[in-house]
Amino acid sequence: MAQELIISISGVRGIIGRNLNASIAAEYGCAFGTFLKRNFADRKETLTVCVGRDSRSSGPMLASAVTAGLCSAGIKVVDLGLVTTPTTGVMVKHLDCCGGVMITASHNPIEYNGIKLLLDNGMAPPADKAAQIKQIYLNKDFALAASKDCADVTLNMQSYQIHINKVLQIVDKYLITSKGFKVVLDSVNGAGAPITKKFLAELGCQTIAINDEPSGIFEHTPEPTAENLTALCEIVKAKNVDIGFAQDPDADRLAIVDEKGRYIGEEYTLALATKYILSKKNGSVATNLATSRMIDDIAGQFGSKVIRTAVGEANVADAMIKNNCIIGGEGNGGVIDMRVGPVRDSLVAIALTLQLMAETGKKISQLVDEIPSYAMKKEKFKADGDLAKRVIDAAKQKFVEAKIDMTDGIRFDFDDGWLLLRTSNTEPIMRIMTEALDETTAEKYVGEVEKIRCEVT
Ligand code: MG
């Protein structure tokens, strides 16, 4: 049986040709257009939405279909072409659009694609608004325009430079340029390569780019985790460069490899960015429940407060706005700086890391080693809602001594670490995350969950 299309707060995600196709995308475009018309009913001018896509070969097909749906609801479309997710976020605000659409399935395998929605503030819709859009889609309650009111499509090829200029404003371009950093960039043949190569050139870096054809043919499994980045690590080591950067296919996440070719883990991306920002200015930090305690340690050094949220970019961005945070993001390598936009942005993460290296004169390995480290384990297993519930119920009975937080999934806090169990918003899987003072303890908690899974399956 075909798997059900996933419609969540993050948008729509599915497998092309199986449960995601042009007619679904067109109707989803109609639904989003209808929602925007109702929400901006007081605006006199024709509403505009910008549409971008990552490098998957199904991207042009889905982008055209969503565009057709939006135009049929009387919404003008600005076609951004091949762009990163954060670029689309920047362009929504730059062009004063009432919304944005990004065609991407982020780090999912190549057979997937998705439709991610942004509102006029550049953020994903909050839960209530996402539910309204879903209902319009399911009820086919579309407000379609008459012939004379069908809107048109224009192309915009300026987005790379506009995004780059915004990121350059948050660092000292001349200081970074003076260092002449040597960099290896792995963009996994996603949307990140063209803009990031240009960006690194503007920062005076000598860049060796690998997997830099935005063909959508992912050279390795796209999630920027250690096991997928062995080639990058080897090249960094062999070419004697200062740092290696790896992006996911829509370039909102960044993983870092140090000058010795050591994969340092995505958790350090936000930790390094936070360290730099807090060293300059006092302010609060927002991050999700699944992010490492390193953030608390760094914030503690500067007397800053950490606000923890449910997992998901929109939750973090929302907390950043409400608490006026000066930096935020997620431990999966996603850094948010509101001066650029409320979207996780690998260009922001690259800029802040290079700035930290340039200002301190330290190697990336030294900067990493200065941050107190923990052992973190991330695992996942296939689980529908029913199995996930059985695992959570059994875990509650097993870890009776732990402090429980149910903001998102279930988090158990122990004296020697924490364990988070949550289902994914975009795939039928359950994620296990644990962090402890040492490797053995972290492995022990993962093992306990494995045992529970076997017992309840
Ligand atoms: Mg992504």
CSV table of C-alpha atoms and ligand atoms in Angstrom, one decimal:
chain,number,residue,atom,x,y,z
A,1,MET,CA,0.0,0.0,0.0
A,2,ALA,CA,1.2,3.5,-0.8
A,3,GLN,CA,2.5,5.3,2.2
A,4,GLU,CA,0.4,8.2,3.3
A,5,LEU,CA,1.5,11.7,2.3
A,6,ILE,CA,2.9,13.5,5.3
A,7,ILE,CA,1.4,16.9,5.8
A,8,SER,CA,2.8,18.6,8.9
A,9,ILE,CA,3.8,21.9,10.3
A,10,SER,CA,6.9,21.7,8.1
A,11,GLY,CA,4.7,21.4,4.9
A,12,VAL,CA,4.2,18.4,2.7
A,13,ARG,CA,6.7,15.7,2.2
A,14,GLY,CA,6.4,12.5,0.1
A,15,ILE,CA,7.8,10.1,-2.4
A,16,ILE,CA,7.7,11.3,-6.0
A,17,GLY,CA,5.4,9.3,-8.2
A,18,ARG,CA,4.0,7.3,-5.3
A,19,ASN,CA,2.3,9.8,-3.0
A,20,LEU,CA,3.5,13.2,-4.2
A,21,ASN,CA,2.8,14.4,-7.7
A,22,ALA,CA,2.0,17.4,-9.8
A,23,SER,CA,-1.7,17.4,-9.0
A,24,ILE,CA,-1.2,17.3,-5.3
A,25,ALA,CA,1.4,20.1,-5.6
A,26,ALA,CA,-1.0,22.2,-7.7
A,27,GLU,CA,-3.8,21.8,-5.2
A,28,TYR,CA,-1.5,22.6,-2.3
A,29,GLY,CA,-0.5,25.8,-4.2
A,30,CYS,CA,-4.3,26.6,-4.5
A,31,ALA,CA,-4.7,25.9,-0.8
A,32,PHE,CA,-1.8,28.2,0.2
A,33,GLY,CA,-3.0,30.9,-2.2
A,34,THR,CA,-6.5,30.7,-0.8
A,35,PHE,CA,-5.1,31.0,2.8
A,36,LEU,CA,-3.0,34.0,1.9
A,37,LYS,CA,-5.9,35.8,0.1
A,38,ARG,CA,-8.1,35.3,3.2
A,39,ASN,CA,-5.3,36.5,5.6
A,40,PHE,CA,-4.4,39.5,3.5
A,41,ALA,CA,-7.9,40.5,2.4
A,42,ASP,CA,-7.2,44.1,3.3
A,43,ARG,CA,-4.3,44.4,0.9
A,44,LYS,CA,-5.2,46.3,-2.3
A,45,GLU,CA,-2.3,45.2,-4.5
A,46,THR,CA,-2.0,41.7,-6.0
A,47,LEU,CA,-0.3,39.4,-3.5
A,48,THR,CA,3.1,37.9,-4.3
A,49,VAL,CA,4.8,34.7,-3.3
A,50,CYS,CA,8.4,33.7,-4.1
A,51,VAL,CA,9.1,30.1,-5.1
A,52,GLY,CA,12.5,28.4,-4.9
A,53,ARG,CA,13.7,24.8,-5.2
A,54,ASP,CA,16.6,22.7,-4.3
A,55,SER,CA,18.5,20.5,-6.9
A,56,ARG,CA,16.3,17.4,-7.0
A,57,SER,CA,15.3,16.5,-10.5
A,58,SER,CA,11.6,16.5,-9.4
A,59,GLY,CA,12.1,20.2,-8.3
A,60,PRO,CA,11.1,22.0,-11.6
A,61,MET,CA,8.0,19.8,-11.9
A,62,LEU,CA,6.8,20.5,-8.3
A,63,ALA,CA,7.7,24.2,-8.5
A,64,SER,CA,5.7,24.6,-11.8
A,65,ALA,CA,2.7,22.8,-10.3
A,66,VAL,CA,2.7,24.8,-7.0
A,67,THR,CA,3.2,28.0,-9.1
A,68,ALA,CA,0.2,27.0,-11.3
A,69,GLY,CA,-1.9,26.6,-8.1
A,70,LEU,CA,-0.9,29.9,-6.7
A,71,CYS,CA,-1.5,31.8,-10.0
A,72,SER,CA,-4.9,30.2,-10.3
A,73,ALA,CA,-5.8,31.6,-6.9
A,74,GLY,CA,-4.7,35.0,-8.2
A,75,ILE,CA,-1.3,35.1,-6.4
A,76,LYS,CA,1.7,36.5,-8.4
A,77,VAL,CA,4.8,34.3,-8.3
A,78,VAL,CA,8.4,35.3,-8.3
A,79,ASP,CA,10.4,32.3,-9.5
A,80,LEU,CA,13.8,32.1,-7.7
A,81,GLY,CA,14.9,29.0,-9.5
A,82,LEU,CA,17.6,26.8,-7.8
A,83,VAL,CA,18.2,28.3,-4.4
A,84,THR,CA,18.8,27.3,-0.8
A,85,THR,CA,16.0,27.3,1.8
A,86,PRO,CA,17.5,30.3,3.7
A,87,THR,CA,17.8,32.2,0.4
A,88,THR,CA,14.1,31.8,-0.1
A,89,GLY,CA,13.5,33.1,3.4
A,90,VAL,CA,15.7,36.2,2.8
A,91,MET,CA,13.8,36.9,-0.5
A,92,VAL,CA,10.4,36.7,1.1
A,93,LYS,CA,11.2,39.7,3.2
A,94,HIS,CA,13.4,41.5,0.6
A,95,LEU,CA,10.6,41.4,-2.0
A,96,ASP,CA,7.9,42.1,0.6
A,97,CYS,CA,6.1,38.9,-0.4
A,98,CYS,CA,3.1,37.7,1.6
A,99,GLY,CA,4.7,34.2,1.6
A,100,GLY,CA,7.3,31.8,0.2
A,101,VAL,CA,7.5,28.3,-1.0
A,102,MET,CA,10.5,26.1,-1.0
A,103,ILE,CA,10.5,22.8,-2.9
A,104,THR,CA,12.8,20.5,-0.9
A,105,ALA,CA,12.9,17.4,1.1
A,106,SER,CA,16.0,18.6,2.9
A,107,HIS,CA,18.2,15.7,3.9
A,108,ASN,CA,15.7,12.9,2.9
A,109,PRO,CA,16.8,10.4,0.3
A,110,ILE,CA,16.5,11.3,-3.4
A,111,GLU,CA,13.1,9.7,-4.0
A,112,TYR,CA,11.5,12.2,-1.6
A,113,ASN,CA,10.6,15.8,-2.3
A,114,GLY,CA,8.5,18.3,-0.3
A,115,ILE,CA,6.8,21.7,-0.3
A,116,LYS,CA,7.8,23.9,2.6
A,117,LEU,CA,5.8,27.0,3.2
A,118,LEU,CA,6.9,30.4,4.7
A,119,LEU,CA,4.7,33.3,5.8
A,120,ASP,CA,5.4,37.0,5.2
A,121,ASN,CA,7.8,37.1,8.2
A,122,GLY,CA,10.0,34.5,6.5
A,123,MET,CA,9.0,31.8,9.1
A,124,ALA,CA,7.1,28.5,8.7
A,125,PRO,CA,3.5,28.9,9.7
A,126,PRO,CA,2.7,28.2,13.4
A,127,ALA,CA,0.6,25.1,14.2
A,128,ASP,CA,-2.8,26.9,14.0
A,129,LYS,CA,-2.1,28.4,10.6
A,130,ALA,CA,-0.5,25.2,9.2
A,131,ALA,CA,-3.7,23.4,10.3
A,132,GLN,CA,-5.9,26.0,8.4
A,133,ILE,CA,-3.8,25.5,5.2
A,134,LYS,CA,-4.1,21.7,5.6
A,135,GLN,CA,-7.9,21.9,6.0
A,136,ILE,CA,-8.3,24.1,2.9
A,137,TYR,CA,-6.3,21.5,1.0
A,138,LEU,CA,-8.2,18.5,2.3
A,139,ASN,CA,-11.6,20.2,1.8
A,140,LYS,CA,-10.6,21.6,-1.6
A,141,ASP,CA,-12.1,24.8,-0.4
A,142,PHE,CA,-10.2,26.9,-3.0
A,143,ALA,CA,-10.9,30.6,-3.8
A,144,LEU,CA,-9.9,30.5,-7.4
A,145,ALA,CA,-9.5,33.6,-9.5
A,146,ALA,CA,-11.5,34.4,-12.6
A,147,SER,CA,-9.7,34.5,-15.9
A,148,LYS,CA,-8.8,38.2,-15.8
A,149,ASP,CA,-7.4,37.8,-12.2
A,150,CYS,CA,-5.1,34.9,-12.8
A,151,ALA,CA,-1.7,36.1,-11.8
A,152,ASP,CA,1.6,35.9,-13.7
A,153,VAL,CA,5.1,34.6,-13.0
A,154,THR,CA,8.4,36.6,-13.1
A,155,LEU,CA,11.9,35.4,-12.8
A,156,ASN,CA,14.4,36.8,-10.2
A,157,MET,CA,18.1,35.9,-10.6
A,158,GLN,CA,19.4,38.3,-8.0
A,159,SER,CA,18.8,36.2,-4.9
A,160,TYR,CA,22.3,34.8,-4.4
A,161,GLN,CA,23.9,38.3,-4.1
A,162,ILE,CA,21.1,39.6,-2.0
A,163,HIS,CA,21.4,36.7,0.5
A,164,ILE,CA,25.3,37.0,0.5
A,165,ASN,CA,25.2,40.7,1.2
A,166,LYS,CA,22.9,40.2,4.1
A,167,VAL,CA,25.2,37.5,5.6
A,168,LEU,CA,28.3,39.7,5.0
A,169,GLN,CA,26.8,42.4,7.2
A,170,ILE,CA,27.1,40.3,10.3
A,171,VAL,CA,30.9,39.7,10.0
A,172,ASP,CA,34.1,41.6,9.3
A,173,LYS,CA,34.6,40.7,5.6
A,174,TYR,CA,38.0,42.4,5.5
A,175,LEU,CA,39.4,40.6,8.5
A,176,ILE,CA,38.3,37.2,7.2
A,177,THR,CA,39.6,38.0,3.7
A,178,SER,CA,43.0,38.9,5.2
A,179,LYS,CA,43.4,35.4,6.6
A,180,GLY,CA,43.1,33.7,3.1
A,181,PHE,CA,41.5,30.6,4.6
A,182,LYS,CA,41.7,27.3,2.7
A,183,VAL,CA,38.4,25.5,2.7
A,184,VAL,CA,36.9,22.3,1.4
A,185,LEU,CA,33.2,22.5,0.7
A,186,ASP,CA,30.9,19.5,0.2
A,187,SER,CA,27.4,20.5,-1.1
A,188,VAL,CA,26.3,16.9,-1.8
A,189,ASN,CA,25.2,18.1,-5.3
A,190,GLY,CA,22.5,20.1,-3.6
A,191,ALA,CA,21.4,23.7,-3.9
A,192,GLY,CA,24.2,25.0,-1.7
A,193,ALA,CA,27.2,24.9,-4.1
A,194,PRO,CA,26.6,27.9,-6.5
A,195,ILE,CA,25.9,30.5,-3.8
A,196,THR,CA,28.3,29.1,-1.2
A,197,LYS,CA,31.3,29.0,-3.6
A,198,LYS,CA,30.5,32.7,-4.5
A,199,PHE,CA,30.2,33.6,-0.9
A,200,LEU,CA,33.5,31.9,0.1
A,201,ALA,CA,35.2,33.7,-2.8
A,202,GLU,CA,33.9,37.1,-1.5
A,203,LEU,CA,35.4,36.1,1.9
A,204,GLY,CA,38.8,35.6,0.2
A,205,CYS,CA,38.8,31.9,0.8
A,206,GLN,CA,40.6,29.4,-1.5
A,207,THR,CA,37.9,26.8,-1.9
A,208,ILE,CA,38.1,23.2,-3.1
A,209,ALA,CA,34.5,22.3,-3.9
A,210,ILE,CA,33.4,18.7,-4.0
A,211,ASN,CA,29.9,17.4,-5.0
A,212,ASP,CA,29.3,20.9,-6.3
A,213,GLU,CA,27.1,20.1,-9.3
A,214,PRO,CA,23.5,21.0,-8.4
A,215,SER,CA,22.3,17.9,-10.2
A,216,GLY,CA,20.3,16.4,-7.3
A,217,ILE,CA,22.2,13.2,-7.7
A,218,PHE,CA,23.5,12.9,-4.2
A,219,GLU,CA,27.0,11.6,-4.1
A,220,HIS,CA,26.6,10.3,-0.6
A,221,THR,CA,23.6,9.9,1.8
A,222,PRO,CA,22.6,13.5,2.1
A,223,GLU,CA,22.4,13.9,5.9
A,224,PRO,CA,25.7,15.6,6.9
A,225,THR,CA,26.6,13.0,9.6
A,226,ALA,CA,30.0,11.4,10.2
A,227,GLU,CA,29.4,8.2,8.3
A,228,ASN,CA,28.3,10.2,5.2
A,229,LEU,CA,31.3,12.6,5.1
A,230,THR,CA,34.3,10.3,5.1
A,231,ALA,CA,35.4,11.6,1.6
A,232,LEU,CA,35.3,15.2,2.8
A,233,CYS,CA,37.4,14.3,5.9
A,234,GLU,CA,40.0,12.6,3.7
A,235,ILE,CA,40.3,15.5,1.3
A,236,VAL,CA,40.6,18.0,4.2
A,237,LYS,CA,43.4,16.0,5.6
A,238,ALA,CA,45.2,15.4,2.3
A,239,LYS,CA,45.0,19.0,1.0
A,240,ASN,CA,46.2,20.5,4.3
A,241,VAL,CA,43.3,23.1,4.5
A,242,ASP,CA,42.0,25.1,7.4
A,243,ILE,CA,38.5,23.7,7.6
A,244,GLY,CA,35.9,21.5,5.8
A,245,PHE,CA,32.2,22.4,5.5
A,246,ALA,CA,29.3,20.1,4.6
A,247,GLN,CA,25.8,21.2,3.7
A,248,ASP,CA,22.6,19.3,3.4
A,249,PRO,CA,20.7,19.4,0.0
A,250,ASP,CA,18.9,22.7,0.8
A,251,ALA,CA,21.8,24.2,2.7
A,252,ASP,CA,20.1,25.1,5.9
A,253,ARG,CA,22.3,22.8,7.9
A,254,LEU,CA,26.1,22.7,8.2
A,255,ALA,CA,28.6,20.2,9.6
A,256,ILE,CA,32.2,21.0,10.2
A,257,VAL,CA,35.4,19.0,9.7
A,258,ASP,CA,38.5,20.3,11.5
A,259,GLU,CA,42.0,20.8,9.8
A,260,LYS,CA,43.1,17.4,10.9
A,261,GLY,CA,40.2,15.8,8.9
A,262,ARG,CA,38.2,15.1,12.1
A,263,TYR,CA,34.4,15.2,11.8
A,264,ILE,CA,33.5,17.3,14.8
A,265,GLY,CA,29.7,16.8,14.7
A,266,GLU,CA,26.8,19.0,13.8
A,267,GLU,CA,26.3,20.0,17.5
A,268,TYR,CA,29.4,22.1,17.4
A,269,THR,CA,28.1,24.3,14.5
A,270,LEU,CA,25.6,26.0,16.8
A,271,ALA,CA,28.0,25.9,19.8
A,272,LEU,CA,30.8,27.8,17.8
A,273,ALA,CA,28.3,30.3,16.4
A,274,THR,CA,26.9,30.9,19.9
A,275,LYS,CA,30.4,31.2,21.4
A,276,TYR,CA,31.3,33.9,18.9
A,277,ILE,CA,28.0,35.9,19.2
A,278,LEU,CA,28.0,35.8,23.0
A,279,SER,CA,31.6,36.9,23.1
A,280,LYS,CA,30.5,40.2,21.5
A,281,LYS,CA,27.2,40.9,23.1
A,282,ASN,CA,25.0,39.9,26.0
A,283,GLY,CA,21.8,38.2,25.2
A,284,SER,CA,19.7,35.1,25.3
A,285,VAL,CA,20.0,31.9,23.2
A,286,ALA,CA,17.1,29.7,22.0
A,287,THR,CA,17.5,26.1,21.0
A,288,ASN,CA,15.5,22.9,21.0
A,289,LEU,CA,15.3,20.2,23.6
A,290,ALA,CA,17.4,17.8,21.6
A,291,THR,CA,20.5,20.1,21.4
A,292,SER,CA,23.6,19.5,23.4
A,293,ARG,CA,24.3,20.8,26.9
A,294,MET,CA,27.4,22.5,25.3
A,295,ILE,CA,25.0,25.4,24.7
A,296,ASP,CA,24.2,25.7,28.4
A,297,ASP,CA,27.9,25.6,29.3
A,298,ILE,CA,28.8,28.3,26.7
A,299,ALA,CA,25.9,30.5,27.8
A,300,GLY,CA,26.9,29.9,31.4
A,301,GLN,CA,30.4,31.3,30.7
A,302,PHE,CA,28.8,34.6,29.5
A,303,GLY,CA,26.0,34.7,32.0
A,304,SER,CA,23.4,34.2,29.3
A,305,LYS,CA,20.1,32.5,29.4
A,306,VAL,CA,19.1,29.4,27.3
A,307,ILE,CA,15.5,29.0,26.2
A,308,ARG,CA,14.6,25.4,25.3
A,309,THR,CA,11.8,24.7,22.8
A,310,ALA,CA,10.2,21.8,21.0
A,311,VAL,CA,12.1,20.5,18.0
A,312,GLY,CA,11.6,22.5,14.7
A,313,GLU,CA,12.9,25.6,13.2
A,314,ALA,CA,9.6,27.5,13.6
A,315,ASN,CA,9.5,26.8,17.4
A,316,VAL,CA,13.1,28.0,17.8
A,317,ALA,CA,12.6,31.1,15.7
A,318,ASP,CA,9.4,31.9,17.5
A,319,ALA,CA,11.1,31.7,20.9
A,320,MET,CA,13.9,33.9,19.5
A,321,ILE,CA,11.5,36.6,18.6
A,322,LYS,CA,9.5,36.4,21.8
A,323,ASN,CA,12.6,36.5,24.0
A,324,ASN,CA,14.7,38.8,21.8
A,325,CYS,CA,17.5,36.2,21.5
A,326,ILE,CA,20.7,37.2,19.7
A,327,ILE,CA,21.4,33.7,18.4
A,328,GLY,CA,19.6,30.4,18.2
A,329,GLY,CA,19.2,27.3,16.2
A,330,GLU,CA,19.2,23.5,16.4
A,331,GLY,CA,21.9,21.0,17.2
A,332,ASN,CA,21.6,19.5,13.7
A,333,GLY,CA,23.9,22.2,12.4
A,334,GLY,CA,21.1,24.8,11.9
A,335,VAL,CA,22.1,28.3,13.0
A,336,ILE,CA,19.6,31.2,13.0
A,337,ASP,CA,20.7,34.9,13.2
A,338,MET,CA,17.7,37.2,13.0
A,339,ARG,CA,19.8,39.9,11.4
A,340,VAL,CA,19.8,37.7,8.3
A,341,GLY,CA,16.4,35.9,8.8
A,342,PRO,CA,14.4,33.5,10.9
A,343,VAL,CA,15.6,30.5,8.9
A,344,ARG,CA,18.5,28.1,9.7
A,345,ASP,CA,21.3,29.1,7.4
A,346,SER,CA,24.5,27.4,6.5
A,347,LEU,CA,26.0,30.6,5.1
A,348,VAL,CA,25.4,32.3,8.5
A,349,ALA,CA,27.1,29.3,10.2
A,350,ILE,CA,30.1,29.4,7.9
A,351,ALA,CA,30.5,33.2,8.3
A,352,LEU,CA,30.4,33.1,12.1
A,353,THR,CA,32.8,30.2,12.3
A,354,LEU,CA,35.3,31.9,10.0
A,355,GLN,CA,34.9,35.1,12.0
A,356,LEU,CA,35.7,33.3,15.2
A,357,MET,CA,38.8,31.7,13.7
A,358,ALA,CA,39.9,35.0,12.2
A,359,GLU,CA,39.5,37.0,15.4
A,360,THR,CA,41.1,34.5,17.7
A,361,GLY,CA,43.8,33.4,15.4
A,362,LYS,CA,43.1,29.8,16.6
A,363,LYS,CA,42.7,26.7,14.5
A,364,ILE,CA,39.2,25.2,14.4
A,365,SER,CA,40.4,22.1,16.3
A,366,GLN,CA,41.6,24.4,19.2
A,367,LEU,CA,38.3,26.2,19.3
A,368,VAL,CA,36.4,22.9,19.4
A,369,ASP,CA,38.6,21.5,22.1
A,370,GLU,CA,38.0,24.5,24.3
A,371,ILE,CA,34.3,23.6,24.5
A,372,PRO,CA,33.5,21.0,27.2
A,373,SER,CA,32.3,17.9,25.3
A,374,TYR,CA,29.7,15.3,26.0
A,375,ALA,CA,29.0,11.9,24.5
A,376,MET,CA,25.9,12.1,22.3
A,377,LYS,CA,24.2,9.3,20.5
A,378,LYS,CA,21.5,9.7,17.8
A,379,GLU,CA,19.7,6.6,16.5
A,380,LYS,CA,16.4,6.1,14.8
A,381,PHE,CA,14.1,3.2,13.9
A,382,LYS,CA,11.0,2.8,11.8
A,383,ALA,CA,7.9,3.3,13.9
A,384,ASP,CA,4.3,4.2,13.1
A,385,GLY,CA,2.3,6.2,15.7
A,386,ASP,CA,1.1,3.1,17.5
A,387,LEU,CA,4.6,1.6,18.0
A,388,ALA,CA,5.9,5.0,19.0
A,389,LYS,CA,3.2,5.2,21.7
A,390,ARG,CA,4.0,1.7,23.0
A,391,VAL,CA,7.7,2.5,23.3
A,392,ILE,CA,7.0,5.8,25.1
A,393,ASP,CA,4.6,4.1,27.6
A,394,ALA,CA,7.1,1.3,28.3
A,395,ALA,CA,9.9,3.8,28.7
A,396,LYS,CA,7.9,5.8,31.2
A,397,GLN,CA,7.5,2.7,33.3
A,398,LYS,CA,11.1,1.8,33.1
A,399,PHE,CA,12.7,5.2,33.9
A,400,VAL,CA,10.5,6.1,36.9
A,401,GLU,CA,13.3,7.9,38.6
A,402,ALA,CA,13.9,10.4,35.8
A,403,LYS,CA,12.5,13.9,35.5
A,404,ILE,CA,10.1,14.0,32.6
A,405,ASP,CA,9.5,16.8,30.0
A,406,MET,CA,6.8,16.3,27.4
A,407,THR,CA,7.2,19.5,25.5
A,408,ASP,CA,8.1,17.4,22.4
A,409,GLY,CA,8.0,13.6,22.5
A,410,ILE,CA,9.4,12.6,25.9
A,411,ARG,CA,12.6,13.7,27.5
A,412,PHE,CA,14.0,11.9,30.5
A,413,ASP,CA,16.6,13.8,32.6
A,414,PHE,CA,18.9,11.7,34.7
A,415,ASP,CA,21.8,12.7,37.0
A,416,ASP,CA,24.3,11.5,34.4
A,417,GLY,CA,22.6,12.5,31.2
A,418,TRP,CA,19.3,12.9,29.2
A,419,LEU,CA,17.3,10.8,26.8
A,420,LEU,CA,14.8,12.1,24.2
A,421,LEU,CA,12.4,9.9,22.3
A,422,ARG,CA,10.3,11.7,19.6
A,423,THR,CA,8.6,10.8,16.4
A,424,SER,CA,9.7,12.7,13.3
A,425,ASN,CA,7.4,15.3,11.7
A,426,THR,CA,8.4,14.3,8.2
A,427,GLU,CA,9.0,10.5,8.3
A,428,PRO,CA,7.4,7.5,10.0
A,429,ILE,CA,10.4,7.0,12.3
A,430,MET,CA,11.2,7.4,16.0
A,431,ARG,CA,14.4,9.3,16.9
A,432,ILE,CA,16.4,8.4,20.0
A,433,MET,CA,18.7,11.0,21.3
A,434,THR,CA,20.9,10.8,24.3
A,435,GLU,CA,23.7,12.8,25.8
A,436,ALA,CA,25.8,11.8,28.8
A,437,LEU,CA,29.1,12.5,30.5
A,438,ASP,CA,30.7,9.5,28.8
A,439,GLU,CA,30.3,7.2,25.9
A,440,THR,CA,29.4,4.1,28.0
A,441,THR,CA,26.5,5.9,29.7
A,442,ALA,CA,25.1,7.2,26.4
A,443,GLU,CA,25.3,3.7,24.9
A,444,LYS,CA,23.6,2.3,28.0
A,445,TYR,CA,20.5,4.6,27.4
A,446,VAL,CA,20.3,3.7,23.7
A,447,GLY,CA,20.6,0.0,24.6
A,448,GLU,CA,17.7,0.4,27.1
A,449,VAL,CA,15.5,1.9,24.4
A,450,GLU,CA,16.5,-0.9,22.0
A,451,LYS,CA,15.4,-3.5,24.6
A,452,ILE,CA,12.1,-1.7,25.1
A,453,ARG,CA,11.5,-1.7,21.3
A,454,CYS,CA,12.1,-5.4,21.0
A,455,GLU,CA,9.8,-6.0,24.0
A,456,VAL,CA,6.8,-4.0,22.6
A,457,THR,CA,7.2,-4.9,18.9
B,1,MG,MG,17.7,21.0,5.3
